[in-house]
PDB file of N, CA and C in Angstrom:
ATOM      1  N   MET V  58     -12.412  -0.265 -11.092  1.00  0.00           N
ATOM      2  CA  MET V  58     -11.582  -0.875 -12.076  1.00  0.00           C
ATOM      3  C   MET V  58     -10.753  -1.960 -11.406  1.00  0.00           C
ATOM      4  N   TYR V  59     -10.669  -3.077 -12.089  1.00  0.00           N
ATOM      5  CA  TYR V  59      -9.840  -4.223 -11.572  1.00  0.00           C
ATOM      6  C   TYR V  59      -8.359  -3.911 -11.750  1.00  0.00           C
ATOM      7  N   ILE V  60      -7.603  -4.118 -10.724  1.00  0.00           N
ATOM      8  CA  ILE V  60      -6.178  -3.970 -10.758  1.00  0.00           C
ATOM      9  C   ILE V  60      -5.486  -5.321 -10.897  1.00  0.00           C
ATOM     10  N   CYS V  61      -5.923  -6.284 -10.119  1.00  0.00           N
ATOM     11  CA  CYS V  61      -5.399  -7.663 -10.134  1.00  0.00           C
ATOM     12  C   CYS V  61      -6.575  -8.646 -10.515  1.00  0.00           C
ATOM     13  N   ILE V  62      -6.542  -9.123 -11.722  1.00  0.00           N
ATOM     14  CA  ILE V  62      -7.592 -10.002 -12.182  1.00  0.00           C
ATOM     15  C   ILE V  62      -7.433 -11.375 -11.529  1.00  0.00           C
ATOM     16  N   CYS V  63      -6.180 -11.809 -11.240  1.00  0.00           N
ATOM     17  CA  CYS V  63      -5.968 -13.101 -10.633  1.00  0.00           C
ATOM     18  C   CYS V  63      -6.672 -13.273  -9.281  1.00  0.00           C
ATOM     19  N   HIS V  64      -6.750 -12.171  -8.501  1.00  0.00           N
ATOM     20  CA  HIS V  64      -7.381 -12.239  -7.222  1.00  0.00           C
ATOM     21  C   HIS V  64      -8.585 -11.334  -7.057  1.00  0.00           C
ATOM     22  N   ALA V  65      -9.048 -10.792  -8.192  1.00  0.00           N
ATOM     23  CA  ALA V  65     -10.214  -9.914  -8.181  1.00  0.00           C
ATOM     24  C   ALA V  65     -10.082  -8.690  -7.242  1.00  0.00           C
ATOM     25  N   LEU V  66      -8.897  -8.110  -7.289  1.00  0.00           N
ATOM     26  CA  LEU V  66      -8.611  -6.928  -6.436  1.00  0.00           C
ATOM     27  C   LEU V  66      -8.869  -5.685  -7.279  1.00  0.00           C
ATOM     28  N   ASN V  67      -9.881  -4.901  -6.888  1.00  0.00           N
ATOM     29  CA  ASN V  67     -10.155  -3.688  -7.626  1.00  0.00           C
ATOM     30  C   ASN V  67      -9.475  -2.496  -6.970  1.00  0.00           C
ATOM     31  N   ASP V  68      -9.540  -1.320  -7.583  1.00  0.00           N
ATOM     32  CA  ASP V  68      -8.893  -0.168  -7.001  1.00  0.00           C
ATOM     33  C   ASP V  68      -9.311   0.164  -5.589  1.00  0.00           C
ATOM     34  N   LYS V  69     -10.565  -0.056  -5.248  1.00  0.00           N
ATOM     35  CA  LYS V  69     -11.054   0.206  -3.861  1.00  0.00           C
ATOM     36  C   LYS V  69     -10.413  -0.728  -2.849  1.00  0.00           C
ATOM     37  N   LYS V  70     -10.233  -1.983  -3.247  1.00  0.00           N
ATOM     38  CA  LYS V  70      -9.605  -2.930  -2.279  1.00  0.00           C
ATOM     39  C   LYS V  70      -8.136  -2.609  -2.114  1.00  0.00           C
ATOM     40  N   VAL V  71      -7.473  -2.157  -3.218  1.00  0.00           N
ATOM     41  CA  VAL V  71      -6.075  -1.792  -3.140  1.00  0.00           C
ATOM     42  C   VAL V  71      -5.900  -0.549  -2.235  1.00  0.00           C
ATOM     43  N   LYS V  72      -6.788   0.435  -2.466  1.00  0.00           N
ATOM     44  CA  LYS V  72      -6.725   1.689  -1.652  1.00  0.00           C
ATOM     45  C   LYS V  72      -7.061   1.368  -0.207  1.00  0.00           C
ATOM     46  N   ALA V  73      -7.957   0.419   0.057  1.00  0.00           N
ATOM     47  CA  ALA V  73      -8.246   0.057   1.451  1.00  0.00           C
ATOM     48  C   ALA V  73      -6.999  -0.599   2.097  1.00  0.00           C
ATOM     49  N   ALA V  74      -6.268  -1.325   1.360  1.00  0.00           N
ATOM     50  CA  ALA V  74      -4.956  -1.913   1.901  1.00  0.00           C
ATOM     51  C   ALA V  74      -4.016  -0.795   2.197  1.00  0.00           C
ATOM     52  N   PHE V  75      -3.958   0.217   1.335  1.00  0.00           N
ATOM     53  CA  PHE V  75      -3.051   1.374   1.575  1.00  0.00           C
ATOM     54  C   PHE V  75      -3.496   2.086   2.908  1.00  0.00           C
ATOM     55  N   ASP V  76      -4.768   2.263   3.058  1.00  0.00           N
ATOM     56  CA  ASP V  76      -5.300   2.896   4.238  1.00  0.00           C
ATOM     57  C   ASP V  76      -4.995   2.143   5.502  1.00  0.00           C
ATOM     58  N   GLN V  77      -4.814   0.840   5.405  1.00  0.00           N
ATOM     59  CA  GLN V  77      -4.500   0.028   6.545  1.00  0.00           C
ATOM     60  C   GLN V  77      -2.979  -0.104   6.780  1.00  0.00           C
ATOM     61  N   GLY V  78      -2.174   0.553   5.905  1.00  0.00           N
ATOM     62  CA  GLY V  78      -0.748   0.540   6.119  1.00  0.00           C
ATOM     63  C   GLY V  78       0.104  -0.210   5.064  1.00  0.00           C
ATOM     64  N   ALA V  79      -0.545  -0.754   4.081  1.00  0.00           N
ATOM     65  CA  ALA V  79       0.280  -1.387   3.010  1.00  0.00           C
ATOM     66  C   ALA V  79       1.060  -0.294   2.213  1.00  0.00           C
ATOM     67  N   THR V  80       2.287  -0.627   1.893  1.00  0.00           N
ATOM     68  CA  THR V  80       3.192   0.346   1.220  1.00  0.00           C
ATOM     69  C   THR V  80       3.726  -0.234  -0.099  1.00  0.00           C
ATOM     70  N   THR V  81       3.597  -1.473  -0.312  1.00  0.00           N
ATOM     71  CA  THR V  81       4.111  -2.137  -1.562  1.00  0.00           C
ATOM     72  C   THR V  81       3.090  -3.088  -2.083  1.00  0.00           C
ATOM     73  N   PRO V  82       3.253  -3.493  -3.330  1.00  0.00           N
ATOM     74  CA  PRO V  82       2.299  -4.501  -3.866  1.00  0.00           C
ATOM     75  C   PRO V  82       2.282  -5.729  -3.040  1.00  0.00           C
ATOM     76  N   ALA V  83       3.440  -6.189  -2.514  1.00  0.00           N
ATOM     77  CA  ALA V  83       3.500  -7.393  -1.695  1.00  0.00           C
ATOM     78  C   ALA V  83       2.701  -7.235  -0.444  1.00  0.00           C
ATOM     79  N   SER V  84       2.748  -6.067   0.187  1.00  0.00           N
ATOM     80  CA  SER V  84       1.996  -5.833   1.382  1.00  0.00           C
ATOM     81  C   SER V  84       0.458  -5.719   1.079  1.00  0.00           C
ATOM     82  N   VAL V  85       0.097  -5.297  -0.122  1.00  0.00           N
ATOM     83  CA  VAL V  85      -1.316  -5.300  -0.520  1.00  0.00           C
ATOM     84  C   VAL V  85      -1.769  -6.725  -0.585  1.00  0.00           C
ATOM     85  N   PHE V  86      -0.984  -7.611  -1.213  1.00  0.00           N
ATOM     86  CA  PHE V  86      -1.313  -8.983  -1.307  1.00  0.00           C
ATOM     87  C   PHE V  86      -1.438  -9.668   0.067  1.00  0.00           C
ATOM     88  N   ARG V  87      -0.492  -9.320   0.998  1.00  0.00           N
ATOM     89  CA  ARG V  87      -0.528  -9.891   2.351  1.00  0.00           C
ATOM     90  C   ARG V  87      -1.797  -9.423   3.053  1.00  0.00           C
ATOM     91  N   HIS V  88      -2.162  -8.169   2.812  1.00  0.00           N
ATOM     92  CA  HIS V  88      -3.385  -7.598   3.423  1.00  0.00           C
ATOM     93  C   HIS V  88      -4.584  -8.403   3.055  1.00  0.00           C
ATOM     94  N   HIS V  89      -4.668  -8.888   1.820  1.00  0.00           N
ATOM     95  CA  HIS V  89      -5.746  -9.629   1.307  1.00  0.00           C
ATOM     96  C   HIS V  89      -5.483 -11.161   1.330  1.00  0.00           C
ATOM     97  N   ASN V  90      -4.537 -11.539   2.060  1.00  0.00           N
ATOM     98  CA  ASN V  90      -4.200 -12.986   2.256  1.00  0.00           C
ATOM     99  C   ASN V  90      -3.980 -13.717   0.955  1.00  0.00           C
ATOM    100  N   CYS V  91      -3.271 -13.133   0.042  1.00  0.00           N
ATOM    101  CA  CYS V  91      -2.985 -13.875  -1.233  1.00  0.00           C
ATOM    102  C   CYS V  91      -1.535 -13.500  -1.638  1.00  0.00           C
ATOM    103  N   GLN V  92      -1.080 -14.104  -2.748  1.00  0.00           N
ATOM    104  CA  GLN V  92       0.262 -13.843  -3.269  1.00  0.00           C
ATOM    105  C   GLN V  92       0.151 -13.465  -4.745  1.00  0.00           C
ATOM    106  N   VAL V  93       1.194 -12.751  -5.191  1.00  0.00           N
ATOM    107  CA  VAL V  93       1.196 -12.331  -6.598  1.00  0.00           C
ATOM    108  C   VAL V  93       1.182 -13.615  -7.460  1.00  0.00           C
ATOM    109  N   GLN V  94       0.443 -13.577  -8.558  1.00  0.00           N
ATOM    110  CA  GLN V  94       0.375 -14.737  -9.461  1.00  0.00           C
ATOM    111  C   GLN V  94       1.077 -14.384 -10.742  1.00  0.00           C
ATOM    112  N   CYS V  95       0.477 -13.695 -11.641  1.00  0.00           N
ATOM    113  CA  CYS V  95       1.115 -13.397 -12.967  1.00  0.00           C
ATOM    114  C   CYS V  95       2.058 -12.180 -12.923  1.00  0.00           C
ATOM    115  N   GLY V  96       1.765 -11.274 -11.979  1.00  0.00           N
ATOM    116  CA  GLY V  96       2.618 -10.100 -11.809  1.00  0.00           C
ATOM    117  C   GLY V  96       2.278  -8.921 -12.708  1.00  0.00           C
ATOM    118  N   LYS V  97       1.246  -9.025 -13.536  1.00  0.00           N
ATOM    119  CA  LYS V  97       0.915  -7.892 -14.454  1.00  0.00           C
ATOM    120  C   LYS V  97       0.373  -6.718 -13.690  1.00  0.00           C
ATOM    121  N   CYS V  98      -0.131  -6.901 -12.500  1.00  0.00           N
ATOM    122  CA  CYS V  98      -0.697  -5.801 -11.708  1.00  0.00           C
ATOM    123  C   CYS V  98       0.349  -5.043 -10.906  1.00  0.00           C
ATOM    124  N   VAL V  99       1.556  -5.586 -10.751  1.00  0.00           N
ATOM    125  CA  VAL V  99       2.506  -5.056  -9.812  1.00  0.00           C
ATOM    126  C   VAL V  99       2.931  -3.639 -10.180  1.00  0.00           C
ATOM    127  N   SER V 100       3.154  -3.290 -11.457  1.00  0.00           N
ATOM    128  CA  SER V 100       3.537  -1.955 -11.837  1.00  0.00           C
ATOM    129  C   SER V 100       2.465  -0.980 -11.586  1.00  0.00           C
ATOM    130  N   THR V 101       1.190  -1.381 -11.776  1.00  0.00           N
ATOM    131  CA  THR V 101       0.041  -0.492 -11.514  1.00  0.00           C
ATOM    132  C   THR V 101      -0.058  -0.215 -10.025  1.00  0.00           C
ATOM    133  N   MET V 102       0.129  -1.275  -9.207  1.00  0.00           N
ATOM    134  CA  MET V 102       0.058  -1.113  -7.727  1.00  0.00           C
ATOM    135  C   MET V 102       1.211  -0.240  -7.266  1.00  0.00           C
ATOM    136  N   ARG V 103       2.360  -0.368  -7.848  1.00  0.00           N
ATOM    137  CA  ARG V 103       3.507   0.497  -7.436  1.00  0.00           C
ATOM    138  C   ARG V 103       3.195   1.948  -7.725  1.00  0.00           C
ATOM    139  N   SER V 104       2.635   2.241  -8.877  1.00  0.00           N
ATOM    140  CA  SER V 104       2.298   3.638  -9.188  1.00  0.00           C
ATOM    141  C   SER V 104       1.147   4.142  -8.295  1.00  0.00           C
ATOM    142  N   MET V 105       0.214   3.275  -7.980  1.00  0.00           N
ATOM    143  CA  MET V 105      -0.850   3.684  -7.050  1.00  0.00           C
ATOM    144  C   MET V 105      -0.265   3.992  -5.655  1.00  0.00           C
ATOM    145  N   ALA V 106       0.699   3.135  -5.197  1.00  0.00           N
ATOM    146  CA  ALA V 106       1.336   3.369  -3.912  1.00  0.00           C
ATOM    147  C   ALA V 106       2.071   4.698  -3.910  1.00  0.00           C
ATOM    148  N   SER V 107       2.761   5.024  -4.975  1.00  0.00           N
ATOM    149  CA  SER V 107       3.520   6.300  -5.091  1.00  0.00           C
ATOM    150  C   SER V 107       2.531   7.464  -5.050  1.00  0.00           C
ATOM    151  N   GLU V 108       1.422   7.374  -5.781  1.00  0.00           N
ATOM    152  CA  GLU V 108       0.408   8.421  -5.751  1.00  0.00           C
ATOM    153  C   GLU V 108      -0.154   8.577  -4.380  1.00  0.00           C
ATOM    154  N   TYR V 109      -0.463   7.470  -3.732  1.00  0.00           N
ATOM    155  CA  TYR V 109      -1.040   7.465  -2.375  1.00  0.00           C
ATOM    156  C   TYR V 109      -0.100   8.144  -1.411  1.00  0.00           C
ATOM    157  N   ARG V 110       1.191   7.782  -1.419  1.00  0.00           N
ATOM    158  CA  ARG V 110       2.157   8.406  -0.547  1.00  0.00           C
ATOM    159  C   ARG V 110       2.279   9.910  -0.776  1.00  0.00           C
ATOM    160  N   ALA V 111       2.312  10.283  -2.056  1.00  0.00           N
ATOM    161  CA  ALA V 111       2.396  11.734  -2.388  1.00  0.00           C
ATOM    162  C   ALA V 111       1.164  12.447  -1.922  1.00  0.00           C
ATOM    163  N   ASN V 112       0.016  11.827  -2.057  1.00  0.00           N
ATOM    164  CA  ASN V 112      -1.257  12.448  -1.585  1.00  0.00           C
ATOM    165  C   ASN V 112      -1.218  12.604  -0.091  1.00  0.00           C
ATOM    166  N   CYS V 113      -0.718  11.595   0.622  1.00  0.00           N
ATOM    167  CA  CYS V 113      -0.623  11.648   2.102  1.00  0.00           C
ATOM    168  C   CYS V 113       0.330  12.789   2.537  1.00  0.00           C
ATOM    169  N   ALA V 114       1.454  12.886   1.848  1.00  0.00           N
ATOM    170  CA  ALA V 114       2.420  13.916   2.202  1.00  0.00           C
ATOM    171  C   ALA V 114       1.854  15.334   1.910  1.00  0.00           C
ATOM    172  N   GLN V 115       1.036  15.403   0.848  1.00  0.00           N
ATOM    173  CA  GLN V 115       0.445  16.682   0.472  1.00  0.00           C
ATOM    174  C   GLN V 115      -0.624  17.042   1.550  1.00  0.00           C
ATOM    175  N   GLN V 116      -1.425  16.100   1.965  1.00  0.00           N
ATOM    176  CA  GLN V 116      -2.416  16.367   2.970  1.00  0.00           C
ATOM    177  C   GLN V 116      -1.799  16.730   4.308  1.00  0.00           C
ATOM    178  N   ALA V 117      -0.713  16.062   4.658  1.00  0.00           N
ATOM    179  CA  ALA V 117      -0.045  16.367   5.944  1.00  0.00           C
ATOM    180  C   ALA V 117       0.549  17.704   5.895  1.00  0.00           C
ATOM    181  N   ALA V 118       1.141  18.151   4.739  1.00  0.00           N
ATOM    182  CA  ALA V 118       1.655  19.500   4.625  1.00  0.00           C
ATOM    183  C   ALA V 118       0.582  20.537   4.673  1.00  0.00           C
ATOM    184  N   ALA V 119      -0.555  20.269   4.039  1.00  0.00           N
ATOM    185  CA  ALA V 119      -1.679  21.188   4.072  1.00  0.00           C
ATOM    186  C   ALA V 119      -2.177  21.350   5.460  1.00  0.00           C
ATOM    187  N   ALA V 120      -2.311  20.248   6.196  1.00  0.00           N
ATOM    188  CA  ALA V 120      -2.870  20.300   7.561  1.00  0.00           C
ATOM    189  C   ALA V 120      -1.881  21.070   8.510  1.00  0.00           C
ATOM    190  N   THR V 121      -0.580  20.888   8.235  1.00  0.00           N
ATOM    191  CA  THR V 121       0.449  21.599   9.036  1.00  0.00           C
ATOM    192  C   THR V 121       0.402  23.069   8.754  1.00  0.00           C
ATOM    193  N   ALA V 122       0.187  23.405   7.478  1.00  0.00           N
ATOM    194  CA  ALA V 122       0.147  24.852   7.097  1.00  0.00           C
ATOM    195  C   ALA V 122      -1.089  25.531   7.709  1.00  0.00           C
ATOM    196  N   VAL V 123      -2.215  24.831   7.780  1.00  0.00           N
ATOM    197  CA  VAL V 123      -3.432  25.438   8.309  1.00  0.00           C
ATOM    198  C   VAL V 123      -3.318  25.674   9.800  1.00  0.00           C
ATOM    199  N   SER V 124      -2.851  24.661  10.546  1.00  0.00           N
ATOM    200  CA  SER V 124      -2.798  24.815  11.970  1.00  0.00           C
ATOM    201  C   SER V 124      -1.765  23.765  12.443  1.00  0.00           C
ATOM    202  N   THR V 125      -0.683  24.323  12.998  1.00  0.00           N
ATOM    203  CA  THR V 125       0.313  23.400  13.530  1.00  0.00           C
ATOM    204  C   THR V 125      -0.100  22.748  14.807  1.00  0.00           C
ATOM    205  N   ALA V 126      -0.992  23.365  15.564  1.00  0.00           N
ATOM    206  CA  ALA V 126      -1.483  22.773  16.823  1.00  0.00           C
ATOM    207  C   ALA V 126      -2.381  21.618  16.640  1.00  0.00           C
ATOM    208  N   ALA V 127      -3.221  21.651  15.522  1.00  0.00           N
ATOM    209  CA  ALA V 127      -4.164  20.625  15.268  1.00  0.00           C
ATOM    210  C   ALA V 127      -3.802  19.830  14.007  1.00  0.00           C
ATOM    211  N   ALA V 128      -2.551  19.773  13.670  1.00  0.00           N
ATOM    212  CA  ALA V 128      -2.114  19.130  12.412  1.00  0.00           C
ATOM    213  C   ALA V 128      -2.434  17.624  12.477  1.00  0.00           C
ATOM    214  N   THR V 129      -2.855  17.090  11.378  1.00  0.00           N
ATOM    215  CA  THR V 129      -3.091  15.680  11.275  1.00  0.00           C
ATOM    216  C   THR V 129      -1.775  15.013  10.940  1.00  0.00           C
ATOM    217  N   PRO V 130      -1.286  14.082  11.731  1.00  0.00           N
ATOM    218  CA  PRO V 130      -0.056  13.407  11.403  1.00  0.00           C
ATOM    219  C   PRO V 130      -0.189  12.558  10.083  1.00  0.00           C
ATOM    220  N   ALA V 131       0.910  12.348   9.436  1.00  0.00           N
ATOM    221  CA  ALA V 131       0.890  11.630   8.188  1.00  0.00           C
ATOM    222  C   ALA V 131       0.405  10.153   8.412  1.00  0.00           C
ATOM    223  N   ALA V 132       0.649   9.611   9.630  1.00  0.00           N
ATOM    224  CA  ALA V 132       0.189   8.266   9.903  1.00  0.00           C
ATOM    225  C   ALA V 132      -1.369   8.120   9.902  1.00  0.00           C
ATOM    226  N   ALA V 133      -2.030   9.235  10.178  1.00  0.00           N
ATOM    227  CA  ALA V 133      -3.528   9.219  10.220  1.00  0.00           C
ATOM    228  C   ALA V 133      -4.008   9.026   8.756  1.00  0.00           C
ATOM    229  N   CYS V 134      -3.254   9.539   7.777  1.00  0.00           N
ATOM    230  CA  CYS V 134      -3.656   9.378   6.405  1.00  0.00           C
ATOM    231  C   CYS V 134      -3.203   8.021   5.867  1.00  0.00           C
ATOM    232  N   CYS V 135      -1.981   7.714   6.136  1.00  0.00           N
ATOM    233  CA  CYS V 135      -1.401   6.492   5.459  1.00  0.00           C
ATOM    234  C   CYS V 135      -1.495   5.258   6.346  1.00  0.00           C
ATOM    235  N   GLY V 136      -1.920   5.364   7.541  1.00  0.00           N
ATOM    236  CA  GLY V 136      -2.005   4.228   8.450  1.00  0.00           C
ATOM    237  C   GLY V 136      -0.569   3.747   8.895  1.00  0.00           C
ATOM    238  N   SER V 137      -0.553   2.842   9.773  1.00  0.00           N
ATOM    239  CA  SER V 137       0.726   2.361  10.228  1.00  0.00           C
ATOM    240  C   SER V 137       1.158   1.235   9.301  1.00  0.00           C
ATOM    241  N   PRO V 138       2.454   1.102   9.036  1.00  0.00           N
ATOM    242  CA  PRO V 138       2.916   0.110   8.096  1.00  0.00           C
ATOM    243  C   PRO V 138       2.576  -1.297   8.600  1.00  0.00           C
ATOM    244  N   LEU V 139       2.281  -2.187   7.633  1.00  0.00           N
ATOM    245  CA  LEU V 139       2.048  -3.567   8.005  1.00  0.00           C
ATOM    246  C   LEU V 139       3.385  -4.226   8.353  1.00  0.00           C
ATOM    247  N   PRO V 140       3.389  -5.051   9.381  1.00  0.00           N
ATOM    248  CA  PRO V 140       4.616  -5.727   9.722  1.00  0.00           C
ATOM    249  C   PRO V 140       4.980  -6.748   8.676  1.00  0.00           C
ATOM    250  N   GLU V 141       6.309  -6.873   8.452  1.00  0.00           N
ATOM    251  CA  GLU V 141       6.770  -7.872   7.537  1.00  0.00           C
ATOM    252  C   GLU V 141       6.650  -9.250   8.156  1.00  0.00           C
ATOM    253  N   PRO V 142       6.441 -10.290   7.396  1.00  0.00           N
ATOM    254  CA  PRO V 142       6.350 -11.643   8.007  1.00  0.00           C
ATOM    255  C   PRO V 142       7.660 -12.067   8.643  1.00  0.00           C
ATOM    256  N   ALA V 143       7.549 -12.824   9.702  1.00  0.00           N
ATOM    257  CA  ALA V 143       8.734 -13.275  10.434  1.00  0.00           C
ATOM    258  C   ALA V 143       9.657 -14.142   9.539  1.00  0.00           C
ATOM    259  N   ASN V 144       9.084 -14.854   8.595  1.00  0.00           N
ATOM    260  CA  ASN V 144       9.848 -15.691   7.724  1.00  0.00           C
ATOM    261  C   ASN V 144      10.128 -15.031   6.391  1.00  0.00           C
ATOM    262  N   ALA V 145      10.291 -13.739   6.332  1.00  0.00           N
ATOM    263  CA  ALA V 145      10.482 -13.011   5.069  1.00  0.00           C
ATOM    264  C   ALA V 145      11.772 -13.507   4.356  1.00  0.00           C
ATOM    265  N   VAL V 146      12.791 -13.877   5.110  1.00  0.00           N
ATOM    266  CA  VAL V 146      14.032 -14.340   4.439  1.00  0.00           C
ATOM    267  C   VAL V 146      13.839 -15.698   3.881  1.00  0.00           C
ATOM    268  N   ALA V 147      12.864 -16.480   4.371  1.00  0.00           N
ATOM    269  CA  ALA V 147      12.664 -17.825   3.932  1.00  0.00           C
ATOM    270  C   ALA V 147      11.721 -17.946   2.704  1.00  0.00           C
ATOM    271  N   ILE V 148      11.077 -16.801   2.345  1.00  0.00           N
ATOM    272  CA  ILE V 148      10.167 -16.816   1.225  1.00  0.00           C
ATOM    273  C   ILE V 148      10.938 -16.835  -0.058  1.00  0.00           C
ATOM    274  N   PRO V 149      10.624 -17.743  -0.996  1.00  0.00           N
ATOM    275  CA  PRO V 149      11.354 -17.808  -2.273  1.00  0.00           C
ATOM    276  C   PRO V 149      11.227 -16.481  -3.015  1.00  0.00           C
ATOM    277  N   ALA V 150      12.254 -16.221  -3.883  1.00  0.00           N
ATOM    278  CA  ALA V 150      12.315 -14.965  -4.604  1.00  0.00           C
ATOM    279  C   ALA V 150      11.092 -14.655  -5.436  1.00  0.00           C
ATOM    280  N   TYR V 151      10.496 -15.686  -6.002  1.00  0.00           N
ATOM    281  CA  TYR V 151       9.296 -15.482  -6.850  1.00  0.00           C
ATOM    282  C   TYR V 151       8.125 -14.928  -6.037  1.00  0.00           C
ATOM    283  N   ALA V 152       8.136 -15.251  -4.754  1.00  0.00           N
ATOM    284  CA  ALA V 152       6.980 -14.842  -3.880  1.00  0.00           C
ATOM    285  C   ALA V 152       7.074 -13.376  -3.459  1.00  0.00           C
ATOM    286  N   VAL V 153       8.274 -12.800  -3.512  1.00  0.00           N
ATOM    287  CA  VAL V 153       8.415 -11.404  -3.104  1.00  0.00           C
ATOM    288  C   VAL V 153       8.739 -10.478  -4.301  1.00  0.00           C
ATOM    289  N   ALA V 154       8.414 -10.934  -5.420  1.00  0.00           N
ATOM    290  CA  ALA V 154       8.706 -10.114  -6.660  1.00  0.00           C
ATOM    291  C   ALA V 154       7.930  -8.816  -6.616  1.00  0.00           C
ATOM    292  N   ALA V 155       6.871  -8.757  -5.835  1.00  0.00           N
ATOM    293  CA  ALA V 155       6.056  -7.549  -5.768  1.00  0.00           C
ATOM    294  C   ALA V 155       6.599  -6.488  -4.771  1.00  0.00           C
ATOM    295  N   GLU V 156       7.688  -6.803  -4.102  1.00  0.00           N
ATOM    296  CA  GLU V 156       8.272  -5.865  -3.115  1.00  0.00           C
ATOM    297  C   GLU V 156       8.797  -4.630  -3.799  1.00  0.00           C
TER     298      GLU V 156
END
């Protein structure tokens, strides 16, 4: 299913960005080297991010319950967070509306 029609981002591409460490809609766009356009997809991406984080926490808790010695860390599920751009304060407000 397409999430962002402006950039042809489907749910698989958004989930791939989450797997690589994206945590917000803005970081999903940065992962795919684009910026939010119309903004209609932002609320859907936010809910997908919340579900993804909840799923990661659930998997980490289940892995810890099964075996504390071989527990999978949450970072293995969610990836490491993407770094924020060095010029984040210089980006106009309309460009970070997806944060």
